XYZ file of C-alpha atoms in Angstrom:
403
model
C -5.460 21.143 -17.678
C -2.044 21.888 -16.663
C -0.171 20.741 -13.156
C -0.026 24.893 -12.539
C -4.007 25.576 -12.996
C -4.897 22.364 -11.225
C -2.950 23.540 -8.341
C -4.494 27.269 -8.283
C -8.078 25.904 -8.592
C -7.131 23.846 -5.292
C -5.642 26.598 -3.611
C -9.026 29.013 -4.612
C -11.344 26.006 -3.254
C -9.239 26.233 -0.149
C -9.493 29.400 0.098
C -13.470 29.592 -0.620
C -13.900 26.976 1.858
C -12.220 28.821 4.347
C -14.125 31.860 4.043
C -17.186 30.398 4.410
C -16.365 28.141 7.334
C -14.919 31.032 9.055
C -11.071 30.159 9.171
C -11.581 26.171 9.281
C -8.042 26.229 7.770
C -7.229 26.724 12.010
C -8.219 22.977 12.861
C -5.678 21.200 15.286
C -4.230 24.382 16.786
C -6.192 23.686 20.019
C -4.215 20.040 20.603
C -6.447 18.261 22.688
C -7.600 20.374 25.432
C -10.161 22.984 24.930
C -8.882 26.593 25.124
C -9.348 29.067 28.075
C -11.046 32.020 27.820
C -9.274 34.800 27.336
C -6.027 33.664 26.065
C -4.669 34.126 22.537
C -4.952 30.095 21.695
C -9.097 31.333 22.633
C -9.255 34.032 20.349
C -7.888 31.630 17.474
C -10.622 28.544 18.899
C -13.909 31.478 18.236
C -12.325 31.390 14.356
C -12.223 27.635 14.776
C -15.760 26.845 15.466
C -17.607 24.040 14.564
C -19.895 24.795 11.160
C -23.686 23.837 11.067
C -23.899 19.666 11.027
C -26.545 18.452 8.868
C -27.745 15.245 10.268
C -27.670 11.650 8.891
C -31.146 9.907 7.830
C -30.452 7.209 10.060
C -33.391 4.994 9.095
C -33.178 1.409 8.271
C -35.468 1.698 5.145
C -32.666 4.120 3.544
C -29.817 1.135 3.549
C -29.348 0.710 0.267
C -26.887 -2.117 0.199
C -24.788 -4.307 2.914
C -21.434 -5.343 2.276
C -18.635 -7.319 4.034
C -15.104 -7.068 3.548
C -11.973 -9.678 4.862
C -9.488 -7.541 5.608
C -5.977 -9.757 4.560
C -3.621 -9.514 8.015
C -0.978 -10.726 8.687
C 1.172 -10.860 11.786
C 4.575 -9.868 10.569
C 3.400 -7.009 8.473
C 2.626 -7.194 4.340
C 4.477 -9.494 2.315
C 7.315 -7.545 -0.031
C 9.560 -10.409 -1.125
C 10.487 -11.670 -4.091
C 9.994 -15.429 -5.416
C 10.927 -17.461 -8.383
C 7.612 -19.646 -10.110
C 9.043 -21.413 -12.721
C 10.902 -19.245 -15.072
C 8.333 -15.710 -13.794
C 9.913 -13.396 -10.664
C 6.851 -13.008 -8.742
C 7.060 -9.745 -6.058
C 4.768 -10.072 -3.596
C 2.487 -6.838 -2.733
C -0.414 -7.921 -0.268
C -1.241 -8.832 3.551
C -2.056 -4.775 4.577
C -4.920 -5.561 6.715
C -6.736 -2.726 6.791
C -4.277 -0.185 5.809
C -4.272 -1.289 1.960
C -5.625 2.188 0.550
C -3.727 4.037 2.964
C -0.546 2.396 2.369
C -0.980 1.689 -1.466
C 1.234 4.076 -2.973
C 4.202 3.216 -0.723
C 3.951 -0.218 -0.450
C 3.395 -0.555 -4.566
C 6.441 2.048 -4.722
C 8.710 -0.662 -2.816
C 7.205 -3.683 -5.639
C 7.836 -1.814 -7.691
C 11.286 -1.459 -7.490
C 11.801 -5.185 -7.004
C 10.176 -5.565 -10.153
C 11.905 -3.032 -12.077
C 15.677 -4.676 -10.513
C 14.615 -7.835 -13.036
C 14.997 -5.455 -16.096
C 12.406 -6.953 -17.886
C 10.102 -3.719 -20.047
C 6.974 -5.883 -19.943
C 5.270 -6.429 -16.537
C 2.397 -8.164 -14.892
C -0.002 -7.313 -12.448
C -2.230 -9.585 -10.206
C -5.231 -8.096 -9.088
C -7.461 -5.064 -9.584
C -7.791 -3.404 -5.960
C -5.889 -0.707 -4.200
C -2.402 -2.545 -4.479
C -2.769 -3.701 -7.813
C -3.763 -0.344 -9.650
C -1.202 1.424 -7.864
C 1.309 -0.798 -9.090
C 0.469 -0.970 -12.579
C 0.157 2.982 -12.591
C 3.860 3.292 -10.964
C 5.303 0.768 -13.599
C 3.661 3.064 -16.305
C 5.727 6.411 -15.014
C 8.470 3.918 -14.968
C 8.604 3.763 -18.346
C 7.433 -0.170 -18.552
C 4.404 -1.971 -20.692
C 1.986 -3.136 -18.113
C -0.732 -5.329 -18.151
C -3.291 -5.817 -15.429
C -4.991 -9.605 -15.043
C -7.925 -9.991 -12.625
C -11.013 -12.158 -12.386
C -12.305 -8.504 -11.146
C -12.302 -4.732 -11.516
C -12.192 -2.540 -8.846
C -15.637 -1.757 -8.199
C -16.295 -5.711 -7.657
C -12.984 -5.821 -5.708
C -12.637 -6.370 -1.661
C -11.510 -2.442 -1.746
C -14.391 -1.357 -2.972
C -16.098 -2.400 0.013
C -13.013 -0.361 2.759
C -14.257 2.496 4.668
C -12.570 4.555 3.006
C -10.690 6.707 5.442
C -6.970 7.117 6.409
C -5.669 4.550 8.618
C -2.126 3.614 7.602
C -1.562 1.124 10.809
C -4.643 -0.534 11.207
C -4.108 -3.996 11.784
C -0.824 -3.276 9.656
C 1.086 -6.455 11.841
C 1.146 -7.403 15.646
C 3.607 -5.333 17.875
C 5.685 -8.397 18.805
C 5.770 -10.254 15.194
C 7.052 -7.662 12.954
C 10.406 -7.355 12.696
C 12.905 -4.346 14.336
C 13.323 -2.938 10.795
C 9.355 -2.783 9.931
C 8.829 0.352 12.153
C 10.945 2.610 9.625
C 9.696 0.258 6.448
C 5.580 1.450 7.518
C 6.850 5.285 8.100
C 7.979 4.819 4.658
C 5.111 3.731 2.753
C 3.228 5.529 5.224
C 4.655 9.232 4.386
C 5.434 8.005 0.339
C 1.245 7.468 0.401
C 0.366 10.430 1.947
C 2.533 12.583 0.042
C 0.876 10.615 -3.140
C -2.489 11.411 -2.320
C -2.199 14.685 -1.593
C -2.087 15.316 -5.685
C -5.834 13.840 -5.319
C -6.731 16.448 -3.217
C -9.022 19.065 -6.053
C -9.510 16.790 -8.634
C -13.246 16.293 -10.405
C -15.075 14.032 -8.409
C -13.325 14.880 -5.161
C -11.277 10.826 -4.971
C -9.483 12.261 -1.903
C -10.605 14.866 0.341
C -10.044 16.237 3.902
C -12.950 15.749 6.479
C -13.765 16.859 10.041
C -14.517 13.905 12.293
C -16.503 13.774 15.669
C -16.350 11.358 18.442
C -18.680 11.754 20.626
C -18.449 9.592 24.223
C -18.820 9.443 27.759
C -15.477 8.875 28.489
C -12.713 11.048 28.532
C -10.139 11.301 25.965
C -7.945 9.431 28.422
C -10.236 6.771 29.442
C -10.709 5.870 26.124
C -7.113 5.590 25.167
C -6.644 3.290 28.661
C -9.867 1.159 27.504
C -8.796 0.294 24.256
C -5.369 -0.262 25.337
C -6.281 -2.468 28.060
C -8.995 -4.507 25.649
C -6.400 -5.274 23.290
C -6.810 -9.247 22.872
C -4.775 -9.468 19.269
C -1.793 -7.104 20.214
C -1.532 -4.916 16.999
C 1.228 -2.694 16.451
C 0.360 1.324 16.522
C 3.081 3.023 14.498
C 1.195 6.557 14.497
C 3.200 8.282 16.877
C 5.676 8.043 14.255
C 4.151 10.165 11.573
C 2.201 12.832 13.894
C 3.376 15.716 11.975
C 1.213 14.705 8.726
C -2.326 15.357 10.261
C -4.016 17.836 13.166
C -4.428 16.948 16.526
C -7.331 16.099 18.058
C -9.177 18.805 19.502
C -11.446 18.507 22.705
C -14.466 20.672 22.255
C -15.904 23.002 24.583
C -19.541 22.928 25.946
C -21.940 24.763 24.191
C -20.160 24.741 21.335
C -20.961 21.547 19.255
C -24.461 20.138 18.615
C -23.883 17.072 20.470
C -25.140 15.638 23.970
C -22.632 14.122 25.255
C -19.907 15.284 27.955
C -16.546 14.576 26.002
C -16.148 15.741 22.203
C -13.018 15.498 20.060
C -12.618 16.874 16.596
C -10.187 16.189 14.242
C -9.371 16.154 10.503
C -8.297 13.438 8.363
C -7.949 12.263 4.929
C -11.144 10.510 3.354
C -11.112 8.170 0.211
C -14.316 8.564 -1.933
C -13.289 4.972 -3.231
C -16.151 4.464 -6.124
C -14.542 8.006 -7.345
C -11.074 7.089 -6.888
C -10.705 3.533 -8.247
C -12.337 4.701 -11.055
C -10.171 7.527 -11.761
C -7.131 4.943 -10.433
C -8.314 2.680 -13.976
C -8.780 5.440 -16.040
C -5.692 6.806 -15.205
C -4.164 3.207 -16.414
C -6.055 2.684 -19.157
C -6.202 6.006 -20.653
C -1.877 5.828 -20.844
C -1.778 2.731 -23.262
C -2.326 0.035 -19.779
C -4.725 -3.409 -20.832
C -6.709 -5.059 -18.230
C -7.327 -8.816 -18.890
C -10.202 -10.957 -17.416
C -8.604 -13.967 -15.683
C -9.184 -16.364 -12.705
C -5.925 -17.855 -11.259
C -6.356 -21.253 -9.126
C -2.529 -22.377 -8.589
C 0.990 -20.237 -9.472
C 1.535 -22.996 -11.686
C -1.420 -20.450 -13.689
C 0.918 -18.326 -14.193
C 2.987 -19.784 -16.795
C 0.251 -19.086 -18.935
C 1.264 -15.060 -18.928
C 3.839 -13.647 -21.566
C 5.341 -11.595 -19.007
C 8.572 -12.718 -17.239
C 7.781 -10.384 -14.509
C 4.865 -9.943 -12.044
C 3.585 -7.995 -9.534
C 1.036 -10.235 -6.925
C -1.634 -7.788 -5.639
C -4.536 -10.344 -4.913
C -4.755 -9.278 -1.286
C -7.123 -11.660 0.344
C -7.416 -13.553 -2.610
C -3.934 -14.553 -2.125
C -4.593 -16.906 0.885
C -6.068 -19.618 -1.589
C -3.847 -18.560 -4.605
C -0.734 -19.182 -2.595
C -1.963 -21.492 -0.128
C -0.750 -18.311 2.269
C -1.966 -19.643 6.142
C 0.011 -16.093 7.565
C -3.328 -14.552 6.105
C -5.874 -14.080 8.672
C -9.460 -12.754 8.115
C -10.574 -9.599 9.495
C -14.531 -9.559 8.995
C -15.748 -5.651 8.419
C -19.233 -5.196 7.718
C -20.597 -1.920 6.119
C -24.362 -0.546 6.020
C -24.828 1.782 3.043
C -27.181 4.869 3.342
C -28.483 6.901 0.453
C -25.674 9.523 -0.270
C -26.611 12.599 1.865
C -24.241 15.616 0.327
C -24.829 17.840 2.449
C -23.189 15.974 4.980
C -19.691 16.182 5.195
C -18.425 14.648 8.128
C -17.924 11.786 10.415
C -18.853 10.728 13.587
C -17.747 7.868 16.201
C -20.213 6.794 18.790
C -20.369 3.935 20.571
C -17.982 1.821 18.830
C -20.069 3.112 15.755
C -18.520 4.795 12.678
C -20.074 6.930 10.236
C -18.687 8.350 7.596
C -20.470 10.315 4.911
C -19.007 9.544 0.833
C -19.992 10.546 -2.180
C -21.199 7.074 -3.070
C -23.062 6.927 0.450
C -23.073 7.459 3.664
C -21.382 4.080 5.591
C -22.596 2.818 8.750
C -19.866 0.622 10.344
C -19.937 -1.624 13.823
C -16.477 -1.775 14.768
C -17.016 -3.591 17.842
C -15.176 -2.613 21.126
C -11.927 -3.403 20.296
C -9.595 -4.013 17.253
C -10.104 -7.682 17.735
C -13.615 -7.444 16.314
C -13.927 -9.640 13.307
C -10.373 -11.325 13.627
C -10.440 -14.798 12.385
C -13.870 -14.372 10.850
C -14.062 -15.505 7.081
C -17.846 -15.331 6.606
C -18.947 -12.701 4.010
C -22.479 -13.164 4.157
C -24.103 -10.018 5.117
C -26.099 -9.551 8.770
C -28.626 -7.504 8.002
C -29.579 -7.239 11.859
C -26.482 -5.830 12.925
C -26.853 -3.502 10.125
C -29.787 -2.004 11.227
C -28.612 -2.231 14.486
C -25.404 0.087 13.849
C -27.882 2.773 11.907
C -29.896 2.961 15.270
C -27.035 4.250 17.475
C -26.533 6.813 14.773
C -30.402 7.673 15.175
C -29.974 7.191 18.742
C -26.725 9.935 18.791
C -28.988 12.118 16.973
C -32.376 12.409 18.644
C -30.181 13.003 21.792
C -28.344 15.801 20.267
C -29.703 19.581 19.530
């Protein structure tokens, strides 16, 4: 199928979906204040209404899996540098905390480079997640041979296990560690990844799609903002002021208009990552323009002599903490209760510190405690099936509350 039809089959979903939502394509024009009756922003907010909400099974007997992912973090920001092992030039592409999906594209574009600078027309990748697909798939369009080596593929992969929503600066580095020039680097790979996935956006499967999210609280939009800020025990940097003109506005919804029982309601729309769908299509994508994948465990750099290439990309996020003997890593514990896939929900919802988010691989239940600091120096990956159930009752809870 050509780049033309793919792009006019987007545009006629968009267009579909529109129509039957009754002008969703409005969302964001009401900032974050709900409008006044009888003014023109008004009119536009009855277009804008909030669609029918299927609710979420939220029963423990429907989890159908628990998983735990370390987020890699690291205080100065992801490491990009270049180092010499042996006679190989190693660049360095991991330490995105939990921004590695988000971020993939650009910070793989900036390897990438590095890599190409050596002039060698044979590289090597490290690693089978979100950083090293990208990578290999970039050195492909850049004309180079490319080989991927990992003791995993991406479904068994740490990314497999992400939530799977746009977040390009969470726990991305800590305000005061990163360097004055990391600001612009993050807007970078921040609008280079965006810009990337928005050729996702269509495709069979849905791998990337746009989703209207709910939080639903007692507090005000304002109180929130002043609570999180003042529980803040890790200091991360917040770099999303820089890139506001890539996604809507949140949008503080009126009374009577949502299904939810709550006093304060915010809506806004944001990118989602159907990651079973899109790391597959990620290694098709590889494999299917002449790319080999390789099964192999590294324990030491001094491994990778072993490899023909001269060149190599490192991509083993967490992974690279042992392989490198890397102490700037630090753990960031996420745990994830999986639900039965539910398609005809197709939104999100934050309550009480509780995310869900409904995929087309399942619908994830995620405790993200009451601050970002929730999980930080945490390396256990054993699952806690208590908490899990836990999190799916105060999505039951939010429901049986709600009309």
């Amino acid at each position: 199928m050509s780049g033309e039809i793919v792009r006019l089959e987007a545009r006629r979903r968009f267009l579909r979906g529109s129509a039957a939502a009754g002008g969703l394509g409005l969302l964001g024009l009401g900032g974050c204040a709900a409008a006044r009756p009888g003014t023109a922003l008004a009119g536009l907010a009855s277009m804008d209404a909030v669609p029918p909400l299927a609710p979420v099974r939220a029963h423990a007997d429907r989890i159908m899996k628990i998983t735990v992912c370390l987020r890699p973090f690291r205080a100065q920001g992801p490491r990009l540098d270049v180092e010499q092992v042996g006679d190989k030039t190693v660049v360095h592409n991991y330490g995105h905390g939990g921004s590695g999906w988000s971020l993939s594209w650009g910070s793989s574009s900036i390897a990438v480079k590095k890599a190409l600078a050596a002039g060698e027309r044979e590289v090597g990748v490290i690693g089978c997640g979100a950083l090293g697909l990208t990578s290999a798939l970039l050195l492909q369009q850049a004309g180079v041979k490319t080989t991927i080596y990992a003791k995993e593929l991406i479904p068994q992969t740490r990314s497999a296990r992400a939530t799977g929503t746009w977040s390009p600066d969470s726990r991305i580095a800590l305000a005061k560690a990163a360097g004055p020039e990391f600001p612009a680097l993050w807007e970078e790979m921040c609008r280079t990844s965006f810009a990337a996935y928005q050729t996702y956006l269509g495709l069979p499967g849905d791998p990337v799609v746009w989703s209207d999210r709910y939080t639903v609280s007692d507090l005000s939009p304002q109180e929130m903002r002043a609570r999180r800020q003042e529980h803040d025990p890790i200091g991360f940097a917040s770099y999303q002021e820089r890139v506001r003109d890539l996604t809507p506005r949140s949008q503080l919804l009126a009374a009577g208009t949502h299904p939810f029982a709550a006093p304060y309601v915010q809506r806004n729309t944001s990118l989602q990552f159907n990651v079973a769908a899109l790391g597959r299509r990620l290694m098709n994508d590889f494999l299917l323009a002449g790319g080999r994948i390789e099964t192999r465990e590294f324990h030491a750099p001094a491994d990778l002599a072993a490899l023909k290439e001269k060149t190599l990309v490192n991509c083993t996020g967490y992974g690279a903490r042992a392989l490198w003997k890397d102490e700037s890593i630090t753990p960031v514990r996420g745990q994830i209760a999986w639900l039965i896939p539910q398609a005809e929900v197709n939104y999100g919802v934050f309550y009480k510190n509780v995310t869900m988010l409904s995929r087309s691989d399942g619908v994830i239940i995620q405790d993200t405690g009451p601050d970002e600091g929730a999980g930080y120096g945490d390396a256990n990956e054993t699952p806690d099936r208590a908490s899990a159930e836990a999190a799916v009752a105060t999505i039951a809870e939010l429901y049986s509350r709600s009309r």
